[in-house]
PDB file of N, CA, C and O in Angstrom:
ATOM      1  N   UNK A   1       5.952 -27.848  12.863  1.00 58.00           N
ATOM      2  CA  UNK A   1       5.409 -26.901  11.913  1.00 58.00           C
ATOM      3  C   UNK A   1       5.691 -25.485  12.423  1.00 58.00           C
ATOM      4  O   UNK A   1       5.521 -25.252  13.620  1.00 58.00           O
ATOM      5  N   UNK A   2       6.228 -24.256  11.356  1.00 68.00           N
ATOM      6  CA  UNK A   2       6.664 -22.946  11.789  1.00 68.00           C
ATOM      7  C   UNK A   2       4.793 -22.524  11.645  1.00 68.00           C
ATOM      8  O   UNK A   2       3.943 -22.860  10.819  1.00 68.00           O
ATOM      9  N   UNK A   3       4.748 -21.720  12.783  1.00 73.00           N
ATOM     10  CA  UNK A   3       3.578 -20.796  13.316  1.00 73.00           C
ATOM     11  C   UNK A   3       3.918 -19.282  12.063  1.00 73.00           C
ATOM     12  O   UNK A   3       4.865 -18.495  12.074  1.00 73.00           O
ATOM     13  N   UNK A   4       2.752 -19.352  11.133  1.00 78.00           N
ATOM     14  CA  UNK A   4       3.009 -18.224  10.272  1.00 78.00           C
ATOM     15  C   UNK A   4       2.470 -17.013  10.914  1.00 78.00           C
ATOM     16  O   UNK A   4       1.421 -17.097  11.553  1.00 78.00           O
ATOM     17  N   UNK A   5       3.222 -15.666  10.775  1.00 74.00           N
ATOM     18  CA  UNK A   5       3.028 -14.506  11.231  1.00 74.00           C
ATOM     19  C   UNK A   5       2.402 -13.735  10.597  1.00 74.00           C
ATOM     20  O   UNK A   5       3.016 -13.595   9.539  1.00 74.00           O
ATOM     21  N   UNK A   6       1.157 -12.874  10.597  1.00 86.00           N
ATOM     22  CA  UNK A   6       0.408 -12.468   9.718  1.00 86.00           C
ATOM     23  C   UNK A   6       0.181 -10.875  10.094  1.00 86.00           C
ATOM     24  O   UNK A   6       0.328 -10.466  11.246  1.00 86.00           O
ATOM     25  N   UNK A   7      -0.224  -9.955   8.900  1.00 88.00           N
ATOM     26  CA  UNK A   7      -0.788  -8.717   9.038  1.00 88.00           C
ATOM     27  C   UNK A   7      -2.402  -8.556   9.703  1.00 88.00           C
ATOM     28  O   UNK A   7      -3.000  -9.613   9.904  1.00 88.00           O
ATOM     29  N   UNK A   8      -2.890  -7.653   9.939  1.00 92.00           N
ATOM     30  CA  UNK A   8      -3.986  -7.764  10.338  1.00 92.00           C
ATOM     31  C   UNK A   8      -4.535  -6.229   9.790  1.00 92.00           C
ATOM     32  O   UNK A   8      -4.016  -5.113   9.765  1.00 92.00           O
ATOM     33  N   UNK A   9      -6.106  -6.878   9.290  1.00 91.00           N
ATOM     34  CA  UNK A   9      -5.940  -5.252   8.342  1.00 91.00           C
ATOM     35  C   UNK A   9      -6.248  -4.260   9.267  1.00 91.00           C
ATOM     36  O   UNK A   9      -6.974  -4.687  10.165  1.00 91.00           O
ATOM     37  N   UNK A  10      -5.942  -3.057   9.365  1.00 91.00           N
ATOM     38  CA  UNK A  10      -6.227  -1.746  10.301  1.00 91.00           C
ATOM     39  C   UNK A  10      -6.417  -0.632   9.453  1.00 91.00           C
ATOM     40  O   UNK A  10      -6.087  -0.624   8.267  1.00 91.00           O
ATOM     41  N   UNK A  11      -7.124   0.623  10.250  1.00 91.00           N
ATOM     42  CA  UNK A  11      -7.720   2.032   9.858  1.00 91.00           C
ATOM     43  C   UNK A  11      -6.038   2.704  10.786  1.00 91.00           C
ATOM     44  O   UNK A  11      -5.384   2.316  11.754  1.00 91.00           O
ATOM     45  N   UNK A  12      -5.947   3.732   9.908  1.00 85.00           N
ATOM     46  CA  UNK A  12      -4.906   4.852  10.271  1.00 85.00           C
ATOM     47  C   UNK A  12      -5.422   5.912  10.267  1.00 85.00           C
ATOM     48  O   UNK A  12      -6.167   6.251   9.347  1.00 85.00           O
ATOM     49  N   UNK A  13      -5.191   6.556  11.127  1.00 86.00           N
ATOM     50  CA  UNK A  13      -5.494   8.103  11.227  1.00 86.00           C
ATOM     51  C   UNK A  13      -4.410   8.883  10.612  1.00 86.00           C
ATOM     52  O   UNK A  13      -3.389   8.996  11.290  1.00 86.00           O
ATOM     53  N   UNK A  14      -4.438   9.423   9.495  1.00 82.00           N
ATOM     54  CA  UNK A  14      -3.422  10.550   8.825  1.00 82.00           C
ATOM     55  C   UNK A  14      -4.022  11.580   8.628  1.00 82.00           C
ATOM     56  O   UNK A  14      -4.840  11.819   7.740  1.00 82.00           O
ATOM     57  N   UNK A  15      -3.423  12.634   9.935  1.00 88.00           N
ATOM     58  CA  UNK A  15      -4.337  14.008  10.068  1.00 88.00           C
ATOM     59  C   UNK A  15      -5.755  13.972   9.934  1.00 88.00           C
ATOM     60  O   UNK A  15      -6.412  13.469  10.845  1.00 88.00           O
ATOM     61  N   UNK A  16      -6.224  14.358   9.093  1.00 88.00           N
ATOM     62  CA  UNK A  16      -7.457  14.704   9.238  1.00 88.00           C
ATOM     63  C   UNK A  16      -8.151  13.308   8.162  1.00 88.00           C
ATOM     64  O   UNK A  16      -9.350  13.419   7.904  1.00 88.00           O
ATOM     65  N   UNK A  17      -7.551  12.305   7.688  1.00 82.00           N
ATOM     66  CA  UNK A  17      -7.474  11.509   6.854  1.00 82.00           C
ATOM     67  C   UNK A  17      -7.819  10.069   7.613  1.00 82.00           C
ATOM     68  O   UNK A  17      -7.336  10.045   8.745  1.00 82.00           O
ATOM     69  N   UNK A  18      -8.365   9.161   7.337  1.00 86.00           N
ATOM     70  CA  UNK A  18      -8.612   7.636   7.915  1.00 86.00           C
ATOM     71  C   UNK A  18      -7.828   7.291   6.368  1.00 86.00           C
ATOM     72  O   UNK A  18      -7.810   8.019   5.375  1.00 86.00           O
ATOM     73  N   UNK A  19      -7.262   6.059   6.531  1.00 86.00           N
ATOM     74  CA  UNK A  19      -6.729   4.835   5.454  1.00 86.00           C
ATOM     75  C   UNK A  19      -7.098   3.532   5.965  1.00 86.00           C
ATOM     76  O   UNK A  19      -7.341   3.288   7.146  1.00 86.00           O
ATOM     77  N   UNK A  20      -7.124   2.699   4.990  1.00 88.00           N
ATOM     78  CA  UNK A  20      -6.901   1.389   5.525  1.00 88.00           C
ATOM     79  C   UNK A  20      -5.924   1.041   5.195  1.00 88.00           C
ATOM     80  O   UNK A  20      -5.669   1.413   4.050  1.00 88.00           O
ATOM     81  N   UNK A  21      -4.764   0.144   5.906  1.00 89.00           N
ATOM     82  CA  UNK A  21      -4.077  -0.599   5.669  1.00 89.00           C
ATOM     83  C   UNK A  21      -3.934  -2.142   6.524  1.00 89.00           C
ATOM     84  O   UNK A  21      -4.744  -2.962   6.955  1.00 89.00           O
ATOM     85  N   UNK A  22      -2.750  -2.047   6.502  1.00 91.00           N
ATOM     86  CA  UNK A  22      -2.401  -3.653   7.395  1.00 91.00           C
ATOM     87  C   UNK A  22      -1.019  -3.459   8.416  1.00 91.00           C
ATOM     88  O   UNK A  22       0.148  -3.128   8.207  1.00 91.00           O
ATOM     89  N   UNK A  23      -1.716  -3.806   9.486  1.00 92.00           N
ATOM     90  CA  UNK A  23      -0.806  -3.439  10.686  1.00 92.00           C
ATOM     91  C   UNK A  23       0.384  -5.063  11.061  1.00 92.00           C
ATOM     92  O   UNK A  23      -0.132  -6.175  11.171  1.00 92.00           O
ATOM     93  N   UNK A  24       1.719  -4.883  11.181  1.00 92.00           N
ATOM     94  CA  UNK A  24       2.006  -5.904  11.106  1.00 92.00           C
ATOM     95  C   UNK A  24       2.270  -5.771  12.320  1.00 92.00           C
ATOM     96  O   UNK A  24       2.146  -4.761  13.013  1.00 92.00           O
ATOM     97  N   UNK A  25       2.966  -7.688  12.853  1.00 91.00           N
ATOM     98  CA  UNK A  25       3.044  -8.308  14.128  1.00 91.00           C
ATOM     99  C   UNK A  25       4.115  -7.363  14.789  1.00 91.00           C
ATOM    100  O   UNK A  25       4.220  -7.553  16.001  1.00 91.00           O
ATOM    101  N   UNK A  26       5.020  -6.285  14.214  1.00 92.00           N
ATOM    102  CA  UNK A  26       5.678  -5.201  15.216  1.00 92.00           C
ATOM    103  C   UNK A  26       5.206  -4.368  15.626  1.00 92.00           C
ATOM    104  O   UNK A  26       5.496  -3.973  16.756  1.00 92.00           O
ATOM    105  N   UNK A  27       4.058  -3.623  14.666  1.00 91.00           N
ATOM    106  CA  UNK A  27       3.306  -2.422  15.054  1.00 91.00           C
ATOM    107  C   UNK A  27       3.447  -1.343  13.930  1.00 91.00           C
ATOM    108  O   UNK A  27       2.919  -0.232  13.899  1.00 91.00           O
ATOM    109  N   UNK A  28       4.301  -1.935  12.991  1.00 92.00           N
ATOM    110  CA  UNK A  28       4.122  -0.972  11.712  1.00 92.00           C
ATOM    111  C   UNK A  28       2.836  -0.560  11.283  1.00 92.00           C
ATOM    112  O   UNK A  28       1.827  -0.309  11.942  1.00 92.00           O
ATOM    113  N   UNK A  29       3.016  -0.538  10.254  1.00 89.00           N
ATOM    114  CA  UNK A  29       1.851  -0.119   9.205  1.00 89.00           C
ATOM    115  C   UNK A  29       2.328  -0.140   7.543  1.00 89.00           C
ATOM    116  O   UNK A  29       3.238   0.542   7.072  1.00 89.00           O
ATOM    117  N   UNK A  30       1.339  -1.248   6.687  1.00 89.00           N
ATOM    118  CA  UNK A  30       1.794  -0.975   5.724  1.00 89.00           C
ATOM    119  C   UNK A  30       0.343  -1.013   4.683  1.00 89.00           C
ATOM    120  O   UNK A  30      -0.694  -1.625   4.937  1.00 89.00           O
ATOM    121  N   UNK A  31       0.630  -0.159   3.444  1.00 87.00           N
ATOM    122  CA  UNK A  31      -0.640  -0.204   2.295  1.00 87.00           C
ATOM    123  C   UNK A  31       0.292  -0.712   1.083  1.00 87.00           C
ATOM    124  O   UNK A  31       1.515  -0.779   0.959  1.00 87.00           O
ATOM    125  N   UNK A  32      -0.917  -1.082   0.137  1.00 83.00           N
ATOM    126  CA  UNK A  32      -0.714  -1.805  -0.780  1.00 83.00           C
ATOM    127  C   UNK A  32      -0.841  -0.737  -2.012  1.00 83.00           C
ATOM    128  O   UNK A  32      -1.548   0.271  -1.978  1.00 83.00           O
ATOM    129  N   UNK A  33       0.028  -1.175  -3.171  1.00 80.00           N
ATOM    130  CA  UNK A  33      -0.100   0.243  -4.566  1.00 80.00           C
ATOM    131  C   UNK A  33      -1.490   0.564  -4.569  1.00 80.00           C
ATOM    132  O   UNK A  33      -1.749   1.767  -4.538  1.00 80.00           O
ATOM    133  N   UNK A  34      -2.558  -0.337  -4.602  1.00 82.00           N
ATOM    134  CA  UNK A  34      -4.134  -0.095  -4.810  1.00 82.00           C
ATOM    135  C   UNK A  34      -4.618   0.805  -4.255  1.00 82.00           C
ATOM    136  O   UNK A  34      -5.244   1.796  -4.629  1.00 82.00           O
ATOM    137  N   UNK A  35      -4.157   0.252  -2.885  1.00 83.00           N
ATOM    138  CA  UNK A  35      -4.714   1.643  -1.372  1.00 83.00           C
ATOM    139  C   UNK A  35      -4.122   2.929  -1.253  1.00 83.00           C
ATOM    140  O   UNK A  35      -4.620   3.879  -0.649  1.00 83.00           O
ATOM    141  N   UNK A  36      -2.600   2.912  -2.101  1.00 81.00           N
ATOM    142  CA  UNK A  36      -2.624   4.525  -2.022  1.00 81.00           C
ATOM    143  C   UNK A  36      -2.702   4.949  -3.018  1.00 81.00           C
ATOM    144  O   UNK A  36      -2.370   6.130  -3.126  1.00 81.00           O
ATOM    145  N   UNK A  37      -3.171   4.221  -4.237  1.00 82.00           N
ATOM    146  CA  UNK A  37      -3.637   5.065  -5.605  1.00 82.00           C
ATOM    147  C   UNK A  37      -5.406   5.443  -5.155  1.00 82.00           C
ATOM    148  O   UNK A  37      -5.907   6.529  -5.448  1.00 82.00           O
ATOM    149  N   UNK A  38      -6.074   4.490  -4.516  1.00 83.00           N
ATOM    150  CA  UNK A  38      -7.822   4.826  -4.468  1.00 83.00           C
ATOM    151  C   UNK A  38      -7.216   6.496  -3.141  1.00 83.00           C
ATOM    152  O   UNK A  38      -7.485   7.625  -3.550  1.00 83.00           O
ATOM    153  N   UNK A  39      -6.517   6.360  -1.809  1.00 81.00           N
ATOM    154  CA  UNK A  39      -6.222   6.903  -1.197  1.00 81.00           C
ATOM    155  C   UNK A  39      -5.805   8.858  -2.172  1.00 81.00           C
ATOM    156  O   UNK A  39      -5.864  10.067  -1.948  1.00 81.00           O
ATOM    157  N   UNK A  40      -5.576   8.267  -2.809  1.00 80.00           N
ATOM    158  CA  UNK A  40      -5.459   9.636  -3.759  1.00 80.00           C
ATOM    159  C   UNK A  40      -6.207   9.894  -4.805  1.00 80.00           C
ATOM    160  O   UNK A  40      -6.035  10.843  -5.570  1.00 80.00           O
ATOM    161  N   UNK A  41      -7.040   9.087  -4.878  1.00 84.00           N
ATOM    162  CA  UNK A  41      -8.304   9.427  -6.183  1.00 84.00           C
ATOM    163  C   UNK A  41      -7.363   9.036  -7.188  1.00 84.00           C
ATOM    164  O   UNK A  41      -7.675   9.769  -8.126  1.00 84.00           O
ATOM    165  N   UNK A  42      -6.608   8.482  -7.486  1.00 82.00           N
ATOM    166  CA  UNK A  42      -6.027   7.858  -8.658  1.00 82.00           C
ATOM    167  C   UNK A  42      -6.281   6.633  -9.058  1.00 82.00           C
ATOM    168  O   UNK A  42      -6.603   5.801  -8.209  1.00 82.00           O
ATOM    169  N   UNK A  43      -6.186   6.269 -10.443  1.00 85.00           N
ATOM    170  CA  UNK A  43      -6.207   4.810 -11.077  1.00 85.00           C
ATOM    171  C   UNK A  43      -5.510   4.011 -10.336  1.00 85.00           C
ATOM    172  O   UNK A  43      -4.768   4.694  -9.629  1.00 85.00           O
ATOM    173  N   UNK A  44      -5.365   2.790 -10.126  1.00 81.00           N
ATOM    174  CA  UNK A  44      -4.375   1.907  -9.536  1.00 81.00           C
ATOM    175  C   UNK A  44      -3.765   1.239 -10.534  1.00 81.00           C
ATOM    176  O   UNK A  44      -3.416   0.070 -10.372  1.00 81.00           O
ATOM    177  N   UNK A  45      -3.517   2.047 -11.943  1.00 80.00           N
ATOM    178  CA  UNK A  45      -2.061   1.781 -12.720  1.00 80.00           C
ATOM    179  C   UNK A  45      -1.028   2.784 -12.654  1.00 80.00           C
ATOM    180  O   UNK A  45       0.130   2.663 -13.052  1.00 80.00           O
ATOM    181  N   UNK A  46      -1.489   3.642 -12.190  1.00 74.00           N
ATOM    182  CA  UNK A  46      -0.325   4.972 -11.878  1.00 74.00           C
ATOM    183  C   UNK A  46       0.509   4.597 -10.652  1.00 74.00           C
ATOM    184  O   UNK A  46       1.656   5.010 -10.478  1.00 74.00           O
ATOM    185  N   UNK A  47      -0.203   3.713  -9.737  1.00 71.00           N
ATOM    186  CA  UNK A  47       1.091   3.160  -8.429  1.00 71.00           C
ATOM    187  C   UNK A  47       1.822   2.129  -9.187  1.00 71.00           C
ATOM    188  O   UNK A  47       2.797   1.627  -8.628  1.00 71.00           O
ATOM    189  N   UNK A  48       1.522   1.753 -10.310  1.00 71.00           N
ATOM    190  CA  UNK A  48       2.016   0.414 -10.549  1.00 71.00           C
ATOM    191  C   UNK A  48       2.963   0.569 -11.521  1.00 71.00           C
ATOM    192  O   UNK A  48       4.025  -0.049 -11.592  1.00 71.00           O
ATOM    193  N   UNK A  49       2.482   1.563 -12.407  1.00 71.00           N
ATOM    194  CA  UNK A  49       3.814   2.037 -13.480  1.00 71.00           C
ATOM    195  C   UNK A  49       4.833   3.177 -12.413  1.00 71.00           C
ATOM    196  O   UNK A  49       6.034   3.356 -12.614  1.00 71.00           O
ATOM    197  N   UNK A  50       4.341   3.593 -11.715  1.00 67.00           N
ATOM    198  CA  UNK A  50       5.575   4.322 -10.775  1.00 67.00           C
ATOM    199  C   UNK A  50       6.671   3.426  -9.923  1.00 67.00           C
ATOM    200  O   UNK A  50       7.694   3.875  -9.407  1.00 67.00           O
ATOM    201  N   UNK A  51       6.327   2.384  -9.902  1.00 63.00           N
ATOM    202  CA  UNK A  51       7.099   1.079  -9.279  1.00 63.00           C
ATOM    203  C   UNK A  51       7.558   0.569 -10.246  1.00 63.00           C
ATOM    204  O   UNK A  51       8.343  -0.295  -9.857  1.00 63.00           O
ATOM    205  N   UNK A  52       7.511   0.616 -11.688  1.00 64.00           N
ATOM    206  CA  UNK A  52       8.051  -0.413 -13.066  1.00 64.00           C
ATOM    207  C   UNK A  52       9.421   0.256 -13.225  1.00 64.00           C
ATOM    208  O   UNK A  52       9.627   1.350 -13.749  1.00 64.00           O
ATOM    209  N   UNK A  53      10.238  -0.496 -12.741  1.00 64.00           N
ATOM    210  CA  UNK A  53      11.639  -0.376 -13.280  1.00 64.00           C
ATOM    211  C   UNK A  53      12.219   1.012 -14.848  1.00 64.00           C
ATOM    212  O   UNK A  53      12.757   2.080 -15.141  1.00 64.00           O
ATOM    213  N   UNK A  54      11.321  -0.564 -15.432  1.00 63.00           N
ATOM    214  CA  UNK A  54      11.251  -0.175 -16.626  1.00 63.00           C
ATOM    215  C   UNK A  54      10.503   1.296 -17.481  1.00 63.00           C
ATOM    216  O   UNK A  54      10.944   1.535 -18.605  1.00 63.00           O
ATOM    217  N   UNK A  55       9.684   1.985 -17.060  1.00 57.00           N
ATOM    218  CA  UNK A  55       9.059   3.194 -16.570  1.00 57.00           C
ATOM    219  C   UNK A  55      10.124   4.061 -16.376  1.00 57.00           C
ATOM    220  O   UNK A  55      10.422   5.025 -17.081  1.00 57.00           O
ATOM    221  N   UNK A  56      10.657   3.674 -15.419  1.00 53.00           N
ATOM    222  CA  UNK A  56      11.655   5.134 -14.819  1.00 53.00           C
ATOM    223  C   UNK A  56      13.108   5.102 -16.180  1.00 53.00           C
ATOM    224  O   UNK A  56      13.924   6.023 -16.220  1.00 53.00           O
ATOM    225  N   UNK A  57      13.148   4.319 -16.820  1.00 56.00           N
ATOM    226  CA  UNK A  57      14.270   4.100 -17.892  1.00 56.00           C
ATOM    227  C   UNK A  57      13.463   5.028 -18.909  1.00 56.00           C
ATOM    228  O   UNK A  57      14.254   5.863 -19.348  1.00 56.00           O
ATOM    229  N   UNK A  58      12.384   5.173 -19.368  1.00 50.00           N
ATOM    230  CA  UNK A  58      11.683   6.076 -20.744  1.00 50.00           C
ATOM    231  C   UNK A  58      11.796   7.644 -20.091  1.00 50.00           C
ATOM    232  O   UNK A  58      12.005   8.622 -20.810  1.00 50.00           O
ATOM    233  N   UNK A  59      11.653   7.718 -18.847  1.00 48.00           N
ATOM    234  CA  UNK A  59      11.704   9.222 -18.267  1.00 48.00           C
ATOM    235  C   UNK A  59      13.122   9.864 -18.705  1.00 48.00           C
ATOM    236  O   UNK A  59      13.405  11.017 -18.380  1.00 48.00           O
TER     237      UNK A  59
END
């Protein structure tokens, strides 16, 4: 059986800023559309239509 490799969730310090995200098994760091739309006081359909393909074709 392959041993699955997992994120682990973590706090970031950005300047004067805490986030949460998820720290992976290299030492990255990654957030999810949700966490940087709440991260900006935004809806979490504005990360999601900014990622729609299809979105950037009506612009």
């Amino acid at each position: 059986m392959t041993e699955s490799v997992r994120a682990v969730r973590a706090s970031v310090q950005i300047g004067s800023l805490t986030v949460d995200g998820f720290m992976l098994p290299d030492g990255s760091y990654r957030m999810s559309q949700t966490q940087v739309a709440e991260t900006i006081d935004e809806p979490p359909v504005y990360a999601l239509r900014f990622c729609d393909p299809m979105a950037l074709k009506l612009c």
